[in-house]
Coordinates of N, CA and C and ligand atoms in Angstrom, one line a residue:
M1 N 34.4 -83.8 101.8 CA 34.8 -82.4 102.0 C 33.6 -81.5 101.8
T2 N 33.2 -80.7 102.8 CA 32.0 -79.8 102.5 C 32.5 -78.4 102.5
V3 N 32.1 -77.7 101.5 CA 32.6 -76.3 101.3 C 31.4 -75.5 100.9
S4 N 31.3 -74.3 101.5 CA 30.1 -73.4 101.3 C 30.2 -72.8 99.9
S5 N 29.0 -72.3 99.4 CA 29.0 -71.7 98.1 C 29.8 -70.4 98.1
A6 N 29.9 -69.8 99.3 CA 30.7 -68.6 99.4 C 32.2 -69.0 99.1
T7 N 32.6 -70.1 99.7 CA 34.0 -70.6 99.4 C 34.2 -70.8 97.9
L8 N 33.2 -71.4 97.4 CA 33.2 -71.7 95.9 C 33.4 -70.5 95.1
A9 N 32.7 -69.4 95.5 CA 32.8 -68.2 94.8 C 34.2 -67.5 95.0
A10 N 34.6 -67.5 96.3 CA 35.8 -66.8 96.7 C 37.0 -67.5 96.1
A11 N 36.9 -68.8 95.9 CA 38.1 -69.6 95.4 C 38.4 -69.1 93.9
G12 N 37.4 -68.6 93.3 CA 37.7 -68.1 91.9 C 38.2 -66.7 91.8
E13 N 38.4 -66.1 92.9 CA 38.8 -64.7 92.9 C 40.3 -64.5 93.4
G14 N 40.9 -63.4 93.0 CA 42.2 -63.1 93.6 C 43.3 -63.5 92.7
D15 N 44.5 -63.0 92.9 CA 45.7 -63.2 92.1 C 46.3 -64.6 92.2
A16 N 46.0 -65.2 93.4 CA 46.6 -66.5 93.7 C 45.9 -67.6 93.1
K17 N 45.1 -67.4 92.1 CA 44.3 -68.4 91.5 C 45.3 -69.2 90.5
P18 N 45.3 -70.5 90.5 CA 46.1 -71.2 89.5 C 45.5 -71.0 88.1
R19 N 46.4 -70.8 87.2 CA 45.9 -70.7 85.8 C 45.7 -72.1 85.2
H20 N 46.5 -73.0 85.7 CA 46.4 -74.4 85.1 C 46.4 -75.4 86.2
V21 N 45.4 -76.2 86.3 CA 45.3 -77.3 87.3 C 45.3 -78.6 86.5
A22 N 46.2 -79.5 87.0 CA 46.3 -80.8 86.4 C 45.9 -81.8 87.4
I23 N 45.2 -82.9 87.0 CA 44.7 -83.9 87.9 C 45.0 -85.3 87.5
I24 N 45.5 -86.0 88.5 CA 45.6 -87.5 88.3 C 44.4 -88.1 89.0
M25 N 43.5 -88.5 88.1 CA 42.2 -89.0 88.6 C 42.4 -90.5 89.0
D26 N 42.5 -90.7 90.3 CA 42.8 -92.1 90.8 C 41.7 -92.5 91.8
G27 N 41.5 -93.8 91.8 CA 40.6 -94.4 92.8 C 39.3 -95.0 92.3
N28 N 39.1 -95.0 91.0 CA 37.9 -95.5 90.4 C 37.7 -97.0 90.8
G29 N 38.7 -97.8 90.7 CA 38.6 -99.2 91.0 C 38.3 -99.4 92.5
R30 N 38.9 -98.7 93.4 CA 38.6 -98.8 94.8 C 37.2 -98.4 95.1
W31 N 36.8 -97.3 94.5 CA 35.4 -96.8 94.7 C 34.4 -98.0 94.3
A32 N 34.6 -98.6 93.2 CA 33.7 -99.7 92.8 C 33.8 -100.9 93.7
K33 N 35.1 -101.3 94.1 CA 35.3 -102.4 94.9 C 34.6 -102.3 96.3
S34 N 34.6 -101.1 96.9 CA 34.0 -100.9 98.2 C 32.5 -101.0 98.1
R35 N 32.0 -100.9 96.9 CA 30.5 -101.1 96.7 C 30.2 -102.5 96.1
M36 N 31.2 -103.3 96.0 CA 31.0 -104.7 95.4 C 30.5 -104.5 93.9
L37 N 31.0 -103.5 93.2 CA 30.6 -103.3 91.9 C 31.8 -103.6 90.9
P38 N 31.6 -103.9 89.7 CA 32.7 -104.1 88.7 C 33.5 -102.8 88.5
R39 N 34.7 -102.9 88.2 CA 35.6 -101.7 88.0 C 35.0 -100.7 87.0
I40 N 34.3 -101.2 86.0 CA 33.7 -100.3 85.0 C 32.8 -99.3 85.6
A41 N 32.1 -99.8 86.7 CA 31.1 -98.9 87.4 C 31.9 -97.7 88.0
G42 N 33.1 -98.0 88.5 CA 33.9 -96.9 89.0 C 34.4 -96.0 87.9
H43 N 34.7 -96.5 86.8 CA 35.2 -95.7 85.7 C 34.0 -94.8 85.1
R44 N 32.8 -95.4 85.1 CA 31.6 -94.7 84.7 C 31.4 -93.5 85.6
K45 N 31.4 -93.8 86.9 CA 31.2 -92.7 87.9 C 32.3 -91.7 87.8
G46 N 33.5 -92.2 87.5 CA 34.7 -91.3 87.3 C 34.5 -90.4 86.1
T47 N 33.9 -90.9 85.1 CA 33.6 -90.0 83.9 C 32.6 -88.9 84.3
E48 N 31.6 -89.3 85.1 CA 30.7 -88.2 85.6 C 31.4 -87.2 86.4
A49 N 32.3 -87.7 87.2 CA 33.1 -86.7 88.1 C 33.9 -85.8 87.2
A50 N 34.5 -86.4 86.1 CA 35.3 -85.6 85.2 C 34.5 -84.5 84.6
K51 N 33.3 -84.8 84.2 CA 32.4 -83.8 83.6 C 32.1 -82.7 84.6
A52 N 31.8 -83.1 85.8 CA 31.4 -82.1 86.8 C 32.6 -81.2 87.1
V53 N 33.8 -81.8 87.1 CA 35.0 -81.0 87.4 C 35.4 -80.0 86.3
V54 N 35.1 -80.5 85.0 CA 35.3 -79.5 83.9 C 34.4 -78.3 84.1
R55 N 33.1 -78.6 84.4 CA 32.2 -77.5 84.6 C 32.7 -76.6 85.7
G56 N 33.2 -77.2 86.8 CA 33.7 -76.5 87.9 C 34.9 -75.6 87.5
A57 N 35.7 -76.1 86.7 CA 36.9 -75.4 86.2 C 36.4 -74.1 85.4
V58 N 35.4 -74.3 84.6 CA 34.8 -73.2 83.9 C 34.3 -72.1 84.8
D59 N 33.5 -72.6 85.8 CA 32.9 -71.7 86.8 C 34.0 -70.9 87.6
L60 N 35.1 -71.6 87.9 CA 36.1 -71.0 88.7 C 37.0 -70.1 87.8
G61 N 36.8 -70.1 86.5 CA 37.6 -69.3 85.6 C 39.0 -69.8 85.4
L62 N 39.2 -71.1 85.5 CA 40.6 -71.6 85.3 C 40.8 -71.6 83.8
D63 N 42.0 -71.2 83.4 CA 42.3 -71.2 81.9 C 42.6 -72.6 81.4
Y64 N 43.2 -73.4 82.2 CA 43.5 -74.8 81.7 C 43.2 -75.8 82.8
L65 N 42.7 -76.9 82.4 CA 42.5 -78.1 83.2 C 43.0 -79.3 82.5
T66 N 44.0 -80.0 83.0 CA 44.5 -81.2 82.4 C 44.1 -82.4 83.2
L67 N 43.5 -83.4 82.5 CA 43.0 -84.6 83.2 C 43.8 -85.8 82.6
Y68 N 44.4 -86.6 83.5 CA 45.2 -87.8 83.1 C 44.2 -89.0 82.9
A69 N 43.8 -89.2 81.7 CA 42.7 -90.2 81.4 C 43.2 -91.6 81.1
F70 N 44.4 -91.6 80.4 CA 44.9 -92.9 80.0 C 46.4 -92.8 79.8
S71 N 47.2 -93.6 80.5 CA 48.6 -93.5 80.5 C 49.2 -94.5 79.5
T72 N 50.4 -94.4 79.2 CA 51.1 -95.4 78.3 C 51.2 -96.7 79.0
E73 N 51.1 -96.6 80.4 CA 51.2 -97.9 81.2 C 49.8 -98.5 81.3
N74 N 48.8 -97.8 81.1 CA 47.4 -98.4 81.3 C 47.1 -99.5 80.3
W75 N 47.9 -99.6 79.2 CA 47.7 -100.8 78.3 C 47.9 -102.1 79.0
R76 N 48.6 -102.1 80.1 CA 48.9 -103.3 80.9 C 47.7 -103.8 81.6
R77 N 46.6 -103.1 81.6 CA 45.4 -103.6 82.3 C 44.7 -104.6 81.4
P78 N 43.8 -105.4 82.0 CA 43.1 -106.4 81.2 C 42.4 -105.8 80.0
A79 N 42.4 -106.5 78.9 CA 41.9 -106.0 77.6 C 40.4 -105.5 77.8
D80 N 39.6 -106.1 78.6 CA 38.2 -105.6 78.7 C 38.1 -104.3 79.4
E81 N 39.1 -104.1 80.4 CA 39.0 -102.8 81.1 C 39.5 -101.7 80.1
V82 N 40.5 -102.0 79.3 CA 41.0 -101.0 78.4 C 39.9 -100.7 77.4
S83 N 39.2 -101.7 77.0 CA 38.1 -101.5 76.0 C 37.0 -100.7 76.7
D84 N 36.7 -100.9 78.0 CA 35.7 -100.1 78.7 C 36.1 -98.7 78.8
L85 N 37.3 -98.4 79.1 CA 37.8 -97.0 79.2 C 37.7 -96.3 77.9
M86 N 38.1 -97.0 76.8 CA 38.0 -96.4 75.4 C 36.5 -96.1 75.1
G87 N 35.6 -97.0 75.5 CA 34.2 -96.8 75.3 C 33.7 -95.5 76.0
L88 N 34.1 -95.4 77.2 CA 33.7 -94.2 78.0 C 34.3 -92.9 77.4
L89 N 35.5 -93.0 76.9 CA 36.1 -91.9 76.3 C 35.4 -91.5 75.0
R90 N 35.1 -92.5 74.2 CA 34.3 -92.3 73.0 C 33.0 -91.6 73.2
H91 N 32.3 -92.1 74.3 CA 31.0 -91.5 74.6 C 31.2 -90.1 75.1
F92 N 32.2 -89.8 75.8 CA 32.5 -88.5 76.3 C 32.8 -87.5 75.2
I93 N 33.6 -88.0 74.3 CA 34.0 -87.1 73.1 C 32.7 -86.9 72.2
R94 N 32.0 -87.9 72.0 CA 30.8 -87.8 71.1 C 29.7 -87.0 71.7
H95 N 29.4 -87.3 73.0 CA 28.1 -86.7 73.6 C 28.4 -85.5 74.5
D96 N 29.4 -85.5 75.3 CA 29.6 -84.5 76.3 C 30.4 -83.3 75.9
I97 N 31.2 -83.5 75.0 CA 32.1 -82.3 74.5 C 31.2 -81.2 74.0
E98 N 30.1 -81.6 73.4 CA 29.1 -80.6 72.8 C 28.7 -79.6 73.9
E99 N 28.2 -80.2 75.0 CA 27.7 -79.3 76.1 C 28.8 -78.4 76.6
L100 N 30.0 -79.1 76.8 CA 31.1 -78.3 77.3 C 31.6 -77.2 76.3
A101 N 31.5 -77.6 75.1 CA 31.9 -76.6 74.0 C 30.9 -75.4 74.1
D102 N 29.6 -75.7 74.3 CA 28.7 -74.6 74.4 C 29.0 -73.6 75.6
N103 N 29.8 -74.2 76.6 CA 30.2 -73.3 77.7 C 31.6 -72.8 77.5
G104 N 32.1 -72.8 76.3 CA 33.3 -72.1 76.0 C 34.6 -73.0 76.2
V105 N 34.4 -74.3 76.3 CA 35.5 -75.2 76.5 C 36.2 -75.5 75.2
R106 N 37.5 -75.4 75.2 CA 38.3 -75.8 74.0 C 39.0 -77.1 74.4
L107 N 39.0 -78.1 73.5 CA 39.7 -79.4 73.8 C 41.0 -79.5 73.2
K108 N 42.0 -79.9 74.0 CA 43.3 -80.3 73.5 C 43.6 -81.7 74.0
V109 N 44.5 -82.4 73.3 CA 44.9 -83.7 73.8 C 46.4 -83.8 73.8
I110 N 47.0 -84.3 74.8 CA 48.4 -84.6 74.9 C 48.7 -86.1 75.0
G111 N 49.7 -86.5 74.4 CA 50.0 -87.9 74.3 C 50.0 -88.5 72.9
D112 N 50.3 -89.7 72.8 CA 50.4 -90.4 71.4 C 49.0 -90.9 71.1
Y113 N 48.0 -90.0 71.1 CA 46.6 -90.5 70.9 C 46.3 -91.1 69.5
Q114 N 47.2 -90.8 68.6 CA 47.0 -91.3 67.2 C 47.1 -92.8 67.2
R115 N 47.6 -93.4 68.2 CA 47.7 -94.9 68.3 C 46.4 -95.5 68.8
L116 N 45.4 -94.7 69.2 CA 44.1 -95.3 69.6 C 43.4 -95.8 68.4
Q117 N 42.2 -96.3 68.6 CA 41.4 -96.8 67.5 C 41.1 -95.7 66.5
P118 N 41.2 -96.0 65.2 CA 41.0 -94.9 64.2 C 39.8 -94.1 64.3
D119 N 38.6 -94.8 64.7 CA 37.4 -94.0 64.8 C 37.5 -93.0 65.9
L120 N 38.1 -93.4 67.0 CA 38.3 -92.5 68.2 C 39.2 -91.4 67.9
V121 N 40.3 -91.7 67.1 CA 41.2 -90.6 66.7 C 40.4 -89.6 65.9
K122 N 39.6 -90.1 65.0 CA 38.8 -89.1 64.1 C 37.9 -88.3 64.9
L123 N 37.2 -88.9 65.9 CA 36.3 -88.2 66.8 C 37.0 -87.1 67.6
I124 N 38.2 -87.5 68.1 CA 39.0 -86.5 68.9 C 39.4 -85.4 68.0
D125 N 40.0 -85.7 66.8 CA 40.4 -84.6 65.9 C 39.3 -83.7 65.6
A126 N 38.1 -84.2 65.3 CA 36.9 -83.4 65.0 C 36.6 -82.5 66.2
A127 N 36.6 -83.0 67.4 CA 36.3 -82.3 68.6 C 37.3 -81.2 68.8
I128 N 38.6 -81.5 68.6 CA 39.6 -80.5 68.8 C 39.4 -79.3 67.8
L129 N 39.1 -79.7 66.5 CA 38.9 -78.7 65.5 C 37.6 -77.8 65.8
K130 N 36.6 -78.5 66.2 CA 35.3 -77.8 66.4 C 35.4 -76.8 67.6
T131 N 36.2 -77.1 68.6 CA 36.3 -76.3 69.8 C 37.5 -75.3 69.8
S132 N 38.2 -75.3 68.6 CA 39.5 -74.6 68.6 C 39.4 -73.1 68.8
N133 N 38.2 -72.5 68.6 CA 38.0 -71.1 68.8 C 37.5 -70.7 70.1
N134 N 37.2 -71.7 70.9 CA 36.7 -71.5 72.3 C 37.8 -71.0 73.2
R135 N 37.5 -70.0 74.1 CA 38.5 -69.4 74.8 C 38.4 -69.4 76.3
R136 N 37.2 -69.9 76.8 CA 37.0 -69.8 78.2 C 37.9 -70.7 79.1
T137 N 37.8 -72.0 78.9 CA 38.7 -72.9 79.6 C 39.2 -73.9 78.6
T138 N 40.5 -74.3 78.6 CA 41.0 -75.3 77.8 C 41.0 -76.6 78.6
L139 N 40.3 -77.6 78.1 CA 40.4 -78.9 78.7 C 41.4 -79.7 78.0
V140 N 42.5 -80.1 78.7 CA 43.5 -80.9 78.1 C 43.4 -82.4 78.6
I141 N 43.1 -83.3 77.7 CA 43.0 -84.7 78.1 C 44.3 -85.4 77.7
A142 N 44.9 -86.0 78.7 CA 46.2 -86.8 78.5 C 45.8 -88.2 78.1
L143 N 46.1 -88.6 76.9 CA 45.6 -89.9 76.4 C 46.8 -90.6 75.8
N144 N 47.0 -91.9 76.2 CA 48.2 -92.6 75.8 C 49.4 -91.7 76.1
Y145 N 49.4 -91.1 77.2 CA 50.4 -90.2 77.6 C 51.4 -90.8 78.7
G146 N 52.6 -90.5 78.5 CA 53.6 -90.9 79.5 C 54.7 -89.8 79.4
A147 N 55.1 -89.2 80.5 CA 56.1 -88.1 80.5 C 57.4 -88.6 80.0
Q148 N 57.9 -89.8 80.3 CA 59.2 -90.2 79.9 C 59.2 -90.4 78.4
A149 N 58.1 -90.9 77.8 CA 58.1 -91.1 76.4 C 58.0 -89.7 75.7
E150 N 57.3 -88.7 76.3 CA 57.2 -87.4 75.8 C 58.6 -86.7 75.8
I151 N 59.4 -86.9 76.8 CA 60.7 -86.3 76.9 C 61.7 -87.0 75.9
A152 N 61.5 -88.3 75.8 CA 62.4 -89.0 74.8 C 62.0 -88.6 73.4
R153 N 60.7 -88.3 73.1 CA 60.3 -87.9 71.8 C 60.9 -86.5 71.5
A154 N 60.9 -85.6 72.5 CA 61.5 -84.3 72.3 C 63.0 -84.4 72.0
A155 N 63.7 -85.3 72.7 CA 65.1 -85.5 72.5 C 65.3 -86.0 71.1
R156 N 64.4 -86.9 70.6 CA 64.6 -87.5 69.3 C 64.4 -86.4 68.2
L157 N 63.3 -85.5 68.4 CA 63.1 -84.4 67.5 C 64.2 -83.4 67.4
L158 N 64.8 -83.2 68.6 CA 66.0 -82.2 68.6 C 67.2 -82.9 67.9
A159 N 67.4 -84.2 68.1 CA 68.5 -84.9 67.5 C 68.3 -84.9 66.0
E160 N 67.1 -85.1 65.5 CA 66.8 -85.0 64.1 C 67.1 -83.7 63.5
A161 N 66.8 -82.6 64.3 CA 67.1 -81.2 63.8 C 68.6 -81.0 63.7
V162 N 69.4 -81.6 64.7 CA 70.8 -81.5 64.7 C 71.4 -82.2 63.5
Q163 N 70.8 -83.4 63.3 CA 71.3 -84.3 62.1 C 71.1 -83.6 60.8
A164 N 69.9 -82.9 60.7 CA 69.6 -82.2 59.5 C 70.4 -80.8 59.3
G165 N 71.2 -80.5 60.3 CA 72.0 -79.3 60.2 C 71.2 -78.1 60.6
Q166 N 70.0 -78.2 61.2 CA 69.2 -77.1 61.5 C 69.4 -76.6 62.9
L167 N 70.2 -77.3 63.7 CA 70.3 -76.9 65.1 C 71.7 -77.3 65.6
D168 N 72.3 -76.4 66.4 CA 73.6 -76.6 67.0 C 73.4 -77.2 68.4
P169 N 73.9 -78.3 68.7 CA 73.7 -78.9 70.0 C 74.0 -77.9 71.2
A170 N 74.9 -77.0 70.9 CA 75.2 -76.0 72.0 C 74.1 -75.0 72.3
D171 N 73.1 -75.0 71.3 CA 72.0 -74.1 71.5 C 70.8 -74.8 72.2
I172 N 70.9 -76.0 72.6 CA 69.8 -76.7 73.2 C 69.6 -76.2 74.6
T173 N 68.5 -75.6 74.8 CA 68.1 -75.0 76.1 C 66.8 -75.6 76.6
P174 N 66.5 -75.4 77.9 CA 65.2 -75.9 78.4 C 64.0 -75.4 77.5
E175 N 64.1 -74.2 77.0 CA 63.1 -73.7 76.1 C 63.0 -74.5 74.8
Q176 N 64.1 -74.9 74.3 CA 64.1 -75.7 73.0 C 63.5 -77.1 73.3
V177 N 63.7 -77.6 74.5 CA 63.1 -78.9 74.8 C 61.6 -78.7 74.9
E178 N 61.2 -77.6 75.7 CA 59.8 -77.4 75.9 C 59.0 -77.2 74.6
A179 N 59.7 -76.7 73.6 CA 59.1 -76.4 72.3 C 58.8 -77.7 71.6
Q180 N 59.4 -78.8 72.0 CA 59.1 -80.2 71.4 C 58.2 -81.0 72.2
L181 N 57.7 -80.5 73.3 CA 56.8 -81.3 74.2 C 55.4 -81.2 73.6
Y182 N 54.5 -82.2 74.0 CA 53.1 -82.1 73.6 C 52.5 -80.8 74.1
T183 N 53.0 -80.3 75.2 CA 52.4 -79.1 75.9 C 53.0 -77.8 75.4
Q184 N 53.6 -77.8 74.2 CA 54.4 -76.6 73.7 C 53.6 -75.3 73.8
D185 N 52.2 -75.4 73.6 CA 51.4 -74.2 73.6 C 50.5 -74.1 74.9
I186 N 50.9 -74.8 75.9 CA 50.1 -74.8 77.1 C 51.0 -74.4 78.3
P187 N 50.6 -73.5 79.2 CA 51.5 -73.1 80.3 C 51.6 -74.3 81.3
P188 N 52.7 -74.3 82.0 CA 52.9 -75.4 83.0 C 51.8 -75.4 84.1
P189 N 51.5 -76.5 84.6 CA 50.5 -76.5 85.7 C 51.0 -75.8 86.9
D190 N 50.1 -75.0 87.5 CA 50.5 -74.4 88.8 C 50.1 -75.3 90.0
L191 N 49.1 -76.1 89.8 CA 48.6 -77.0 90.8 C 48.4 -78.3 90.3
L192 N 49.0 -79.4 90.9 CA 48.8 -80.7 90.4 C 48.1 -81.5 91.6
I193 N 47.0 -82.1 91.3 CA 46.2 -82.8 92.3 C 46.2 -84.3 92.0
R194 N 46.4 -85.1 93.0 CA 46.1 -86.6 92.8 C 45.1 -87.0 93.9
T195 N 44.1 -87.7 93.4 CA 43.1 -88.2 94.3 C 43.4 -89.6 94.8
S196 N 42.7 -90.1 95.8 CA 42.7 -91.4 96.3 C 43.8 -91.7 97.3
G197 N 44.5 -90.7 97.8 CA 45.5 -90.9 98.8 C 46.9 -91.4 98.4
E198 N 47.0 -91.8 97.1 CA 48.4 -92.2 96.6 C 49.2 -90.9 96.4
K199 N 50.5 -91.1 96.7 CA 51.4 -89.9 96.6 C 52.5 -90.2 95.6
R200 N 52.1 -90.2 94.3 CA 53.0 -90.5 93.2 C 52.7 -89.6 92.0
L201 N 53.7 -89.4 91.2 CA 53.4 -88.7 89.9 C 53.0 -89.6 88.8
S202 N 53.4 -90.9 88.9 CA 53.0 -91.9 87.9 C 53.3 -91.4 86.4
N203 N 54.4 -90.8 86.2 CA 54.8 -90.5 84.8 C 53.9 -89.4 84.2
F204 N 53.4 -88.5 85.0 CA 52.5 -87.5 84.5 C 53.3 -86.1 84.6
L205 N 53.4 -85.4 83.5 CA 53.9 -84.1 83.4 C 55.2 -83.8 84.1
L206 N 56.1 -84.8 84.0 CA 57.3 -84.7 84.9 C 58.1 -83.5 84.6
W207 N 58.2 -83.1 83.4 CA 59.0 -81.9 83.0 C 58.2 -80.6 83.5
Q208 N 56.9 -80.6 83.1 CA 56.1 -79.4 83.2 C 55.7 -79.1 84.7
A209 N 55.8 -80.1 85.5 CA 55.4 -79.9 86.9 C 56.6 -79.5 87.8
A210 N 57.7 -79.1 87.2 CA 58.9 -78.7 87.9 C 58.6 -77.8 89.1
Y211 N 57.7 -76.8 88.9 CA 57.4 -75.9 90.0 C 55.9 -75.9 90.4
A212 N 55.2 -77.0 90.1 CA 53.8 -77.1 90.4 C 53.7 -77.3 91.9
E213 N 52.6 -76.8 92.5 CA 52.3 -77.1 93.9 C 51.6 -78.5 93.8
L214 N 52.0 -79.4 94.7 CA 51.4 -80.8 94.6 C 50.4 -80.9 95.8
M215 N 49.3 -81.5 95.4 CA 48.2 -81.7 96.4 C 47.7 -83.1 96.3
F216 N 47.8 -83.8 97.4 CA 47.3 -85.2 97.5 C 46.1 -85.3 98.4
V217 N 45.0 -85.7 97.8 CA 43.7 -85.7 98.6 C 43.3 -87.2 98.7
D218 N 42.6 -87.5 99.8 CA 42.2 -88.9 100.1 C 40.9 -89.2 99.3
T219 N 40.2 -88.3 98.9 CA 38.9 -88.5 98.2 C 39.2 -89.4 96.9
L220 N 38.3 -90.4 96.8 CA 38.5 -91.3 95.5 C 37.9 -90.5 94.4
W221 N 38.5 -90.6 93.2 CA 38.1 -89.8 92.1 C 36.5 -89.7 91.8
P222 N 35.8 -90.8 91.9 CA 34.4 -90.7 91.6 C 33.6 -89.8 92.6
D223 N 34.2 -89.6 93.8 CA 33.6 -88.7 94.8 C 34.1 -87.3 94.7
F224 N 35.0 -87.0 93.8 CA 35.6 -85.7 93.7 C 34.7 -84.8 92.9
G225 N 34.4 -83.7 93.3 CA 33.5 -82.8 92.6 C 33.9 -81.4 92.5
K226 N 33.0 -80.5 92.1 CA 33.2 -79.1 91.9 C 33.7 -78.5 93.2
V227 N 33.1 -78.8 94.3 CA 33.5 -78.2 95.6 C 34.9 -78.6 96.0
D228 N 35.3 -79.8 95.7 CA 36.6 -80.3 96.0 C 37.7 -79.5 95.2
L229 N 37.3 -79.3 93.9 CA 38.2 -78.5 93.1 C 38.3 -77.1 93.6
A230 N 37.2 -76.5 94.0 CA 37.2 -75.2 94.6 C 38.0 -75.1 95.9
A231 N 37.9 -76.1 96.7 CA 38.7 -76.2 97.9 C 40.2 -76.3 97.6
A232 N 40.6 -77.0 96.6 CA 42.0 -77.2 96.3 C 42.5 -75.8 95.7
V233 N 41.7 -75.2 94.9 CA 42.1 -73.9 94.4 C 42.3 -72.9 95.5
Q234 N 41.4 -72.9 96.5 CA 41.5 -72.0 97.7 C 42.8 -72.4 98.5
A235 N 43.0 -73.6 98.7 CA 44.2 -74.0 99.4 C 45.5 -73.6 98.7
F236 N 45.4 -73.6 97.4 CA 46.6 -73.2 96.6 C 46.9 -71.7 96.9
A237 N 45.8 -70.9 97.1 CA 46.0 -69.5 97.3 C 46.9 -69.2 98.6
G238 N 46.8 -70.2 99.5 CA 47.6 -70.1 100.8 C 49.0 -70.6 100.7
R239 N 49.4 -71.1 99.5 CA 50.8 -71.6 99.4 C 51.7 -70.5 98.9
E240 N 52.9 -70.5 99.4 CA 53.9 -69.5 98.9 C 54.8 -70.2 97.9
R241 N 54.8 -69.6 96.7 CA 55.6 -70.2 95.6 C 56.8 -69.3 95.4
R242 N 58.0 -69.9 95.4 CA 59.2 -69.1 95.3 C 60.0 -69.4 94.0
F243 N 59.6 -70.4 93.3 CA 60.3 -70.8 92.0 C 61.8 -70.8 92.2
G244 N 62.3 -71.3 93.3 CA 63.8 -71.4 93.5 C 64.4 -70.1 94.1
G245 N 63.6 -69.0 94.2 CA 64.1 -67.8 94.8 C 63.8 -67.7 96.2
L246 N 63.9 -66.5 96.8 CA 63.7 -66.4 98.3 C 62.3 -65.7 98.5
Ligands
FPP301 C1 42.3 -94.4 87.9 O1 41.5 -95.3 88.7 C2 41.6 -94.0 86.7 C3 42.0 -94.3 85.5 C4 43.1 -95.1 85.1 C5 41.2 -93.9 84.3 C6 40.6 -92.5 84.4 C7 39.5 -92.4 83.4 C8 38.3 -91.9 83.7 C9 37.9 -91.2 84.9 C10 37.3 -92.0 82.6 C11 37.5 -91.2 81.3 C12 37.9 -89.8 81.5 C13 37.4 -88.8 80.7 C14 38.1 -87.5 80.8 C15 36.3 -88.9 79.9 P1 42.0 -96.8 89.0 O2 41.3 -97.6 88.1 O3 43.5 -96.8 88.8 O4 41.6 -96.9 90.4 P2 42.2 -97.8 91.6 O5 43.6 -97.4 91.8 O6 41.3 -97.6 92.7 O7 42.1 -99.3 91.0

């Protein structure tokens, strides 16, 4: 996809700009396979793409960018691939967050990331704390995230509040459920993009994406860049959102 720099600039302007873009980064394996490279090479290039896209989100003035980096289902992959992905993540948090933080990026994580390796959990917590006062763009990384587990967890927390006599079941509203999700302080995504031509949500932000505009692009994630993000943001501006109204 080729987009002019004027398009890139224009995409960041106007009221129809999404406040929150969420991305299912898909196609690393196919990118590598088509080059006869090991899957890790695709994930490595995918991490570079993630960095470029975060910089793009900052340039476009997006408030929130959520990246689906590791799902609760990804544990089913071969152990060495899981270990490679954790290694890339560790490197990203250790070395790349610094530069992003200097550009005003705040890090948040959604998902049961406490179950990752203890050193990685420590690095993540330190990066979250260190960037907590940044206000330009919030990078939300979904790690050990699954929407069904997130909703079940919210139900469990509400049930515990009922059991403790703190909540009347009759008072349970969508807002009450939302307050128990990992995304309690994050606005819902306006635009959800999936790369690589697959048209599935794969257990990503099922509750939060209720009114998101969905965009499926054929580009494999390692080839996705700043201009592709800008093009998606521009295409979003042309969509009419009615939120169930007329
Ligand atoms: C999907 O490609 C990609 C993943 C499961 C992992 C995404 C992770 C990264 C891009 C690296 C870490 C991210 C950050 C934010 C540092 P796939 O392997 O499912 O591709 P395929 O469908 O072509 O096999």
